[in-house]
Coordinates of C-alpha atoms in Angstrom, one line a residue:
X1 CA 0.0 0.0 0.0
X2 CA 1.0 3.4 -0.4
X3 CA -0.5 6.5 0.7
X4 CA -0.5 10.2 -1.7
X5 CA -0.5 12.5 1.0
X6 CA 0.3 16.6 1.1
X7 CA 1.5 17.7 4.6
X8 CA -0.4 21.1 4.5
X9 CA -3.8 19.5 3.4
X10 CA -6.8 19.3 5.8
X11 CA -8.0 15.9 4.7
X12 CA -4.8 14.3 4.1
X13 CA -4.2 15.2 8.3
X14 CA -7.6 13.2 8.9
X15 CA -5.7 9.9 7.6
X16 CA -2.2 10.4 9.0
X17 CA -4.0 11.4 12.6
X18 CA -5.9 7.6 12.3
X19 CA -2.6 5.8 11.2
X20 CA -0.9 7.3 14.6
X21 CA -4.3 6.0 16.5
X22 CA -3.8 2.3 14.6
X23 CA -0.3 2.4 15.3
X24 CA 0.2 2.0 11.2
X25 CA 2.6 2.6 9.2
X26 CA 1.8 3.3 5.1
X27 CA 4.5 4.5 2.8
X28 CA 3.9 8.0 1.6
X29 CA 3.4 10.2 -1.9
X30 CA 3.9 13.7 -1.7
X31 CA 1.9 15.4 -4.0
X32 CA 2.8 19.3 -3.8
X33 CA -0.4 20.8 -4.1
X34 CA 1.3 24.5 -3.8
X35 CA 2.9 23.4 -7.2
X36 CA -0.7 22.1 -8.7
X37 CA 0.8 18.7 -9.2
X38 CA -2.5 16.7 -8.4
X39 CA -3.3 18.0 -11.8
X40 CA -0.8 16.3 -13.5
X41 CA -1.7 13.8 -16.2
X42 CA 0.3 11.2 -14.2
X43 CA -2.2 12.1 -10.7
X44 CA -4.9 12.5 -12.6
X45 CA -4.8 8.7 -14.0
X46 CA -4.7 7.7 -10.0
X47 CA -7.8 10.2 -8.9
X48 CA -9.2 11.6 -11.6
X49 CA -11.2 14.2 -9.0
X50 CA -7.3 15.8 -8.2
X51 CA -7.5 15.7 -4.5
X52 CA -5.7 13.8 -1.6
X53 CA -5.3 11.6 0.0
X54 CA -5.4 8.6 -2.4
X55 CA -4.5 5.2 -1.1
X56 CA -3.7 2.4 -3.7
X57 CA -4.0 -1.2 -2.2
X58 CA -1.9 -4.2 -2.2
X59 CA -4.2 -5.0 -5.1
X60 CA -3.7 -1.7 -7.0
X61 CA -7.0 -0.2 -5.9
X62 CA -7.1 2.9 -5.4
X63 CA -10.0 4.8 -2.6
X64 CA -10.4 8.6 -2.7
X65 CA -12.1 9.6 0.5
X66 CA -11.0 9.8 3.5
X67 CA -14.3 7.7 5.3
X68 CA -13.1 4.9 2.8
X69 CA -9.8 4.9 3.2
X70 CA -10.1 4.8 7.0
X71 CA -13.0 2.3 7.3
X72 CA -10.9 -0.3 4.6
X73 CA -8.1 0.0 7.2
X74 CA -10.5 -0.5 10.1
X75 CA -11.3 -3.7 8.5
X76 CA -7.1 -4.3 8.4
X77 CA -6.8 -2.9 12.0
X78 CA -9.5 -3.2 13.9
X79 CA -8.3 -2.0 17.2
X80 CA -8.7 0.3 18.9
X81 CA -12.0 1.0 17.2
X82 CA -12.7 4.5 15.8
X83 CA -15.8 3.6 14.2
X84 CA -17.9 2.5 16.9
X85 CA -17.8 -0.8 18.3
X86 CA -21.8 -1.3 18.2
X87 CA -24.0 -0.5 15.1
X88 CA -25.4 2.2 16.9
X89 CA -22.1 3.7 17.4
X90 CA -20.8 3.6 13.9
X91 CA -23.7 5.5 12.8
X92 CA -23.3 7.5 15.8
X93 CA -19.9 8.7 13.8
X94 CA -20.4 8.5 10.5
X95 CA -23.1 10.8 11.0
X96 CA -21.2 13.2 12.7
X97 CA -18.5 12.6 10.5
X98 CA -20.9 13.6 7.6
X99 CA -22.4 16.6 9.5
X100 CA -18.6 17.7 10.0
X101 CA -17.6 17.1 6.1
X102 CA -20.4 18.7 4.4
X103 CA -21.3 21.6 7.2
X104 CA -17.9 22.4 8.5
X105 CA -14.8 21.3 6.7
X106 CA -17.1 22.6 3.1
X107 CA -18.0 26.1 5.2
X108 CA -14.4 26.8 5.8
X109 CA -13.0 26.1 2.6
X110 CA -15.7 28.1 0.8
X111 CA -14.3 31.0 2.9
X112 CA -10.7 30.1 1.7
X113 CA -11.2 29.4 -1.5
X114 CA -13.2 32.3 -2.8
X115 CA -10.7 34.8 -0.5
X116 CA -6.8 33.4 -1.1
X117 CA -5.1 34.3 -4.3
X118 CA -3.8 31.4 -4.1
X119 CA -7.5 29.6 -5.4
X120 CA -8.2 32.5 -8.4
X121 CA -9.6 30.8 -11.1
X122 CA -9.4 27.2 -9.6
X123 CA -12.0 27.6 -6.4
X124 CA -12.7 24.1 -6.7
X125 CA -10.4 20.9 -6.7
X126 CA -10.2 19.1 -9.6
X127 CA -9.2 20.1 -13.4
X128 CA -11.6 22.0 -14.2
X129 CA -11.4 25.7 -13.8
X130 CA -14.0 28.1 -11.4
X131 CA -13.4 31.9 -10.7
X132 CA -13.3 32.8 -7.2
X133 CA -17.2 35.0 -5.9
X134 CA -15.5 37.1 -3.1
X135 CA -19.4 37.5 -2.3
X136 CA -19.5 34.0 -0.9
X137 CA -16.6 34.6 1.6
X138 CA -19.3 35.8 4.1
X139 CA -21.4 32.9 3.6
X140 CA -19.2 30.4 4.5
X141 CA -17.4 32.5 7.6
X142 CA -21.6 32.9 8.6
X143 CA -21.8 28.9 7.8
X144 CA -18.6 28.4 9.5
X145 CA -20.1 29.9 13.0
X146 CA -23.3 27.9 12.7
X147 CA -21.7 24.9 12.5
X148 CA -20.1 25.4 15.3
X149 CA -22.5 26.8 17.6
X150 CA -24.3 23.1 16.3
X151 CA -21.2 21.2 17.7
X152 CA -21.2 23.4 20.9
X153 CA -24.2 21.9 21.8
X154 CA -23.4 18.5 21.4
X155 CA -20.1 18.5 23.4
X156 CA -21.8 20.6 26.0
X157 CA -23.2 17.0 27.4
X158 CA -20.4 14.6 26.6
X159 CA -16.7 14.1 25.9
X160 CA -16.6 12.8 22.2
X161 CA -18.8 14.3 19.6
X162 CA -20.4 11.1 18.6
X163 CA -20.7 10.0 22.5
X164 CA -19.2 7.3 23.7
X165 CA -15.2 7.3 23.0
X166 CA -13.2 9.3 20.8
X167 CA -13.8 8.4 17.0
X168 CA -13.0 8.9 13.5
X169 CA -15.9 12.0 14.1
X170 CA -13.5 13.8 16.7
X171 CA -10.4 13.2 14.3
X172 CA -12.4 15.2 11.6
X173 CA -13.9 18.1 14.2
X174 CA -10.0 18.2 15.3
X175 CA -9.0 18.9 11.6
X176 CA -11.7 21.4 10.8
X177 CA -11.0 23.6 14.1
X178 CA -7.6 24.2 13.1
X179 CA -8.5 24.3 9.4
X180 CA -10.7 27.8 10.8
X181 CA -7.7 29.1 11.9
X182 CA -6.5 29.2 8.0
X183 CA -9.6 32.2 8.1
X184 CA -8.9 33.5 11.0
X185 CA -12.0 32.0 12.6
X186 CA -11.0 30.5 16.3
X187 CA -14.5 28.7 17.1
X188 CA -13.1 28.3 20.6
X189 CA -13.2 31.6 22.2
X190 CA -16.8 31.8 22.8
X191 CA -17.7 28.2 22.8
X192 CA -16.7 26.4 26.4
X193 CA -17.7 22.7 25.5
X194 CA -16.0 23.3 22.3
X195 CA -13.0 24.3 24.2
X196 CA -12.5 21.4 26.5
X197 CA -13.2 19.2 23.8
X198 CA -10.4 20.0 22.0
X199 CA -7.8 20.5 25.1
X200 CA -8.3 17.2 25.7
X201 CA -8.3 16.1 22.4
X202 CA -5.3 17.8 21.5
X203 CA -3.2 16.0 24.3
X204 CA -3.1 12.7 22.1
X205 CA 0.2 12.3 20.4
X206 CA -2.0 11.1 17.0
X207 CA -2.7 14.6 16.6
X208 CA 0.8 16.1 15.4
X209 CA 0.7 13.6 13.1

């Protein structure tokens, strides 16, 4: 197996931080994002979508997102569980971890990628090529703070977001709450279960990884 990763990326940090929980070790790709090399004919015969991670398989397959990638290694690695270890509990966290994709980690990089230069004319991944509506930088900074007024009053009655013990969900909240920071948003400062959600999550080693 072998793992295209980009250190700076958001969603590429959502695998490496469950390889450190799983204790697993997957020889890495870099592809330089700053340089636009996941548009390369060569990446773009691996993930024709242009984004990372990828993992390709002992058997040359190759998943795309990161709730595949880490539920395949689950299956490889099944302890310590980060999907639930009851039906009810893996539901528990992949619909959080849904809830944190499309409402949080989307909100924040709407605000990034209609506001950085670095994003003109290519606002979305992939090879095809959107201009930037500066308009929409509100939006997403407004969507940004409802999503996290949402999580505020989850963790405000338990330690994990999807209950229980710390998940795949909390690795992808984790992400996106530093991500804000790209936007100069700090969630945090006004939100206290927020807050001690992530001081104690940020104490586990997995999460310099």
């Amino acid at each position: 197996m072998r793992l295209f990763d980009f250190d700076r990326a958001p969603n590429p940090r959502r695998v490496r931080i469950f390889l450190a929980e799983k204790q697993l070790q997957i020889p890495r790709v870099n592809v330089d994002l700053f340089r636009r090399e996941q548009l390369s004919p060569a990446f773009l015969a691996i993930n024709p979508g242009g984004t990372v991670p990828v993992l390709e398989t002992d058997d040359g397959t190759c998943l795309t997102e990161c709730v595949a990638i880490c539920r395949y290694l689950e299956f490889l690695q099944p302890e310590p569980r980060l999907f639930g270890s009851s039906p009810r509990q893996e539901a528990l966290t992949l619909m959080w971890t849904n809830i944190v994709e499309n409402d949080g980690l989307a909100a924040v990089a709407e605000v990034l990628r209609n506001l950085s230069p670095g994003f003109r004319n290519h606002v979305f991944p992939g090879p095809v090529a959107y201009p930037q509506i500066p308009a929409l930088v509100d939006r997403g900074r407004r969507r940004t703070e409802q999503f996290f007024d949402r999580v505020e009053q989850q963790l405000l009655g338990q330690q994990y977001l999807a209950g229980g013990e710390f998940s795949f969900a909390d690795i992808s909240l984790f992400v996106t709450t530093d991500f804000a920071g790209w936007v100069d948003i700090d969630p945090r400062q006004t939100r206290p279960g927020l807050r001690r959600w992530y001081e104690r999550v940020s104490g586990r080693p997995s999460e310099r990884a």
